[in-house]
Amino acid sequence: KGTRMWSRGEILWAANTGLIITSGGVILAGLIDFKFILVPLMIAYFFVFLFAPIMDFFNKTLKLGPGLGVLCTIGVVGSIFGALGGLVAWQVGDVLSDPSFMAKLGVMEQEMYSSLNSSGIEVIQETDTRYTMAEVTGILSSFNDSLSYTFVVLMIWIYIMSEKTEKRMFSGDTGILPEIETMTTGYIGLKTKLSLLTGVLTGAILGLLGVRLAALFGILAFVLNYIPNVGSMIAMFLPMPIVLVDDSLTPVIKVLAFILPGGVQAVIGNVVEPAQFGKLLNMTPMSILFALLFWSAIWGILGAILSVPVRSAIPSPPP
């Protein structure tokens, strides 16, 4: 009746295909369901590889030992974040204390709402500036969740750092784990240097041009540069509202405030990074795009930042 018995090869192919599909579904479900612990763990490992040179300096160069090395590393990292936070708070406070500038931002916001509504996109604007109890509860809940999340990441990071007594986490010159560590450490180290260069140049250019919140935009450019391609474009347009409403800036300065940081990000992102990463990692643009889409879909913005480090941990076959 038009049917036939399957051969042994066809049965094995069907069985293996079914196992691959089932295993992939189970792994995907696990990545989504266990996001609450996998994401903090990945972030903690990211910070371990990022700040490992500082700890190695205290442990190996100064020979302080693992205990003092961890404490000194925490002190240095905390001082860096504290200094950056103080700088940003000072610049934000300077903007908030300028009533005329804040009024101009308010006018720009109203014009944006009016333009969207007149174009057919209905946007409901909140007119009551008072907070309801539900809004206050939501803000406090979000703050508590963020604080708890940060605490979990910090505890995991400190634990992993305290267990890292050697320069390498995985001993040996061969094997999958040392290869993963080499690729991940190489990517994070090189990406951090290029991101730091991008952030410093962006902040310095905006500061020399007299743009408000230049340090904040430089820090955001540094962080967003970890997101492939998309992050640099977002960082380029972030200063737009501040630049447009600032009457103290001439039209030429306003144009330069977009062209110069955009040029820095274009050169580093399209010239320097491909040349450097081409020597270090065997990753095609398509694989980076797929990693960005996949990890951002299941883990959100943190997945987008971690997408390429996770991808770099997957060994690729030689070209």
XYZ file of C-alpha atoms in Angstrom:
319
model
C 0.000 0.000 0.000
C 2.835 2.372 -0.719
C 4.551 1.801 2.640
C 7.856 0.136 3.349
C 9.918 -0.900 6.318
C 12.481 1.650 7.539
C 16.093 0.726 7.229
C 18.350 0.658 10.284
C 20.029 3.929 9.210
C 16.680 5.728 8.896
C 15.575 4.507 12.330
C 18.819 5.718 13.906
C 18.531 9.075 12.129
C 14.942 9.571 13.353
C 15.855 8.552 16.906
C 18.908 10.827 17.037
C 16.975 13.755 15.560
C 14.230 13.310 18.143
C 16.791 13.204 20.965
C 18.495 16.352 19.686
C 15.190 18.259 19.456
C 14.070 17.043 22.891
C 17.429 17.868 24.496
C 17.432 21.323 22.901
C 13.955 22.004 24.253
C 14.943 20.866 27.740
C 18.081 23.058 27.699
C 16.109 26.073 26.457
C 13.451 25.579 29.140
C 16.182 25.293 31.758
C 17.837 28.521 30.612
C 14.512 30.334 30.900
C 13.226 28.754 34.125
C 16.552 29.022 35.978
C 17.225 32.573 34.841
C 17.010 33.744 38.459
C 20.284 31.991 39.297
C 22.016 31.618 35.920
C 22.116 35.357 35.175
C 23.659 36.361 38.549
C 26.131 33.493 38.182
C 27.146 34.615 34.684
C 27.485 38.243 35.821
C 29.605 37.136 38.785
C 31.923 35.140 36.516
C 32.073 38.121 34.156
C 33.300 40.312 37.022
C 35.736 37.592 38.112
C 37.409 37.589 34.688
C 37.176 41.395 34.516
C 38.843 42.128 37.850
C 41.113 39.077 38.014
C 44.206 41.122 37.005
C 43.717 43.357 40.054
C 43.516 40.367 42.377
C 46.489 38.691 40.694
C 48.481 41.865 41.325
C 47.762 41.668 45.054
C 48.178 37.875 45.257
C 51.145 37.228 42.972
C 53.016 40.528 42.695
C 52.589 41.850 46.245
C 52.172 38.307 47.676
C 49.437 39.322 50.122
C 47.687 35.952 49.969
C 44.153 35.066 48.859
C 42.397 36.581 51.890
C 44.011 40.012 51.800
C 43.999 39.884 48.012
C 40.210 39.535 47.923
C 39.748 42.336 50.477
C 42.078 44.679 48.609
C 40.371 43.846 45.306
C 36.965 44.600 46.817
C 38.352 47.875 48.166
C 39.779 48.929 44.779
C 36.620 47.971 42.869
C 34.411 49.677 45.442
C 36.548 52.832 45.255
C 36.270 52.874 41.443
C 32.484 52.523 41.505
C 32.217 55.036 44.344
C 34.293 57.633 42.488
C 32.260 57.160 39.299
C 29.013 57.341 41.247
C 30.132 60.533 43.010
C 31.122 62.131 39.695
C 27.784 61.264 38.091
C 25.848 62.447 41.167
C 27.716 65.767 41.078
C 26.895 66.331 37.402
C 23.257 65.277 37.796
C 22.879 67.548 40.808
C 24.335 70.423 38.799
C 21.701 69.888 36.092
C 18.815 69.500 38.538
C 19.803 72.698 40.321
C 19.442 74.728 37.104
C 15.719 75.642 36.904
C 15.947 77.284 33.484
C 17.566 74.214 31.938
C 15.003 71.892 33.543
C 12.223 74.134 32.235
C 13.627 73.788 28.709
C 13.668 70.017 29.106
C 10.030 70.190 30.194
C 9.120 72.247 27.130
C 10.901 69.736 24.892
C 8.961 66.912 26.535
C 5.649 68.692 25.933
C 6.547 69.335 22.297
C 7.424 65.665 21.855
C 4.051 64.587 23.284
C 2.233 67.090 21.055
C 4.144 65.951 17.974
C 3.373 62.293 18.630
C -0.316 62.961 19.269
C -0.649 65.134 16.155
C 0.976 62.412 14.039
C -1.723 59.915 15.025
C 0.204 58.139 17.791
C -1.908 58.624 20.907
C 0.263 59.051 23.996
C -1.328 59.496 27.408
C 0.651 61.927 29.541
C 0.511 61.925 33.315
C -0.541 65.341 34.596
C -0.648 64.632 38.340
C 2.881 64.790 39.733
C 1.843 63.268 43.059
C 2.574 59.612 43.731
C -0.137 57.148 44.691
C 0.430 54.504 47.329
C 0.574 51.836 44.629
C 3.306 53.771 42.783
C 5.317 54.264 45.981
C 4.981 50.562 46.786
C 6.095 49.651 43.253
C 9.137 51.935 43.461
C 10.151 50.505 46.836
C 9.622 46.963 45.564
C 11.774 47.622 42.483
C 14.488 49.170 44.654
C 14.394 46.182 47.008
C 14.585 43.716 44.105
C 17.542 45.588 42.580
C 19.325 45.688 45.930
C 18.731 41.981 46.506
C 19.927 41.154 42.985
C 23.088 43.206 43.475
C 23.725 41.536 46.829
C 23.400 38.053 45.296
C 25.816 38.918 42.472
C 28.262 40.444 44.969
C 28.176 37.369 47.225
C 28.718 34.958 44.314
C 31.549 37.133 42.986
C 33.296 37.275 46.368
C 32.913 33.513 46.826
C 34.404 32.715 43.402
C 37.231 35.211 43.942
C 38.043 33.691 47.336
C 38.296 30.241 45.719
C 40.600 31.543 42.961
C 44.019 30.971 44.482
C 45.907 30.561 41.201
C 46.224 32.874 38.226
C 44.135 30.484 36.128
C 40.853 29.073 37.394
C 41.273 25.830 35.430
C 44.716 24.250 35.448
C 46.313 22.555 32.461
C 47.225 23.600 28.958
C 44.797 21.295 27.157
C 41.132 20.458 27.584
C 37.854 22.238 27.064
C 37.781 24.206 30.354
C 41.223 25.861 29.951
C 40.306 26.699 26.349
C 37.025 28.284 27.465
C 38.862 30.295 30.131
C 41.477 31.470 27.628
C 38.896 32.602 25.071
C 36.603 34.229 27.643
C 39.423 36.007 29.448
C 40.898 37.210 26.165
C 37.569 38.552 24.934
C 36.621 40.286 28.193
C 40.067 41.820 28.592
C 40.260 43.162 25.039
C 36.628 44.281 24.983
C 37.067 46.095 28.298
C 40.118 47.963 27.015
C 38.324 49.044 23.837
C 35.145 49.921 25.763
C 37.194 51.946 28.238
C 38.872 53.764 25.353
C 35.447 54.465 23.819
C 34.017 55.740 27.104
C 37.014 57.934 27.952
C 37.155 59.505 24.478
C 33.375 60.040 24.398
C 33.309 61.635 27.850
C 36.402 63.745 27.128
C 35.032 65.035 23.805
C 31.660 65.923 25.311
C 33.372 67.540 28.301
C 35.639 69.663 26.100
C 32.609 70.735 24.063
C 30.838 71.836 27.255
C 28.026 69.252 27.124
C 26.299 68.643 30.455
C 26.488 65.144 31.992
C 29.571 64.337 29.886
C 30.894 61.873 32.500
C 27.547 60.049 32.624
C 27.440 59.696 28.840
C 31.031 58.441 28.855
C 30.167 55.765 31.435
C 27.086 54.751 29.447
C 29.194 54.526 26.278
C 31.611 52.247 28.150
C 28.828 49.941 29.388
C 26.770 49.913 26.183
C 29.839 49.106 24.091
C 29.628 45.569 25.491
C 26.419 45.130 23.443
C 27.570 44.402 19.882
C 26.693 47.033 17.250
C 23.427 48.148 18.891
C 25.036 49.519 22.056
C 27.293 52.004 20.267
C 24.351 53.415 18.290
C 22.297 53.869 21.469
C 25.226 55.592 23.191
C 25.643 57.979 20.256
C 22.069 59.304 20.517
C 21.731 59.384 24.317
C 23.068 62.975 24.688
C 20.570 64.292 22.088
C 17.960 65.822 24.493
C 20.631 67.483 26.632
C 22.491 68.878 23.624
C 19.424 70.152 21.770
C 17.935 72.158 24.662
C 21.209 73.701 25.842
C 21.221 77.261 24.462
C 24.779 77.828 25.688
C 26.009 75.517 22.913
C 26.413 76.947 19.425
C 24.979 75.064 16.413
C 28.488 74.008 15.398
C 29.167 72.602 18.877
C 25.861 70.715 18.816
C 26.741 69.118 15.489
C 30.210 68.201 16.731
C 28.681 66.675 19.870
C 27.129 64.008 17.608
C 29.749 63.694 14.875
C 32.876 63.325 17.016
C 31.612 60.670 19.506
C 29.919 58.873 16.625
C 33.199 58.891 14.710
C 35.040 57.457 17.723
C 32.516 54.643 18.102
C 32.503 53.968 14.342
C 36.293 53.714 14.126
C 36.654 51.538 17.223
C 33.621 49.378 16.418
C 34.184 48.928 12.677
C 37.971 49.134 12.314
C 39.807 48.420 15.563
C 37.549 45.724 17.047
C 37.280 43.515 13.920
C 41.037 43.657 13.440
C 41.777 42.758 17.063
C 39.045 40.163 17.586
C 39.825 38.546 14.233
C 43.204 37.574 15.631
C 41.835 36.436 18.992
C 38.512 34.706 18.314
C 37.033 32.764 15.438
C 33.568 34.379 15.462
C 31.670 35.417 12.366
C 29.323 38.452 12.331
C 26.378 36.091 11.830
C 27.250 34.074 14.941
C 27.538 37.297 16.989
C 24.158 38.493 15.685
C 22.536 35.146 16.500
C 24.059 35.183 20.005
C 22.795 38.731 20.562
C 19.255 37.849 19.472
C 19.154 34.546 21.350
C 20.491 35.661 24.736
C 18.630 38.996 24.720
C 15.399 37.090 23.967
C 15.708 34.795 26.994
C 17.627 37.001 29.459
C 16.759 40.566 28.392
C 19.254 43.432 28.433
C 21.667 41.500 30.667
C 21.604 38.697 28.119
C 22.505 41.187 25.391
C 25.535 42.327 27.406
C 26.586 38.745 28.178
C 25.834 37.394 24.692
C 29.298 37.677 23.173
C 31.196 36.548 26.335
C 28.980 33.446 26.407
C 29.519 32.976 22.672
C 33.285 33.337 23.093
C 33.184 30.501 25.630
C 31.931 28.126 22.897
C 34.963 26.867 20.971
C 34.636 27.239 17.222
C 36.177 24.951 14.627
C 39.195 26.422 12.841
C 38.418 28.141 9.504
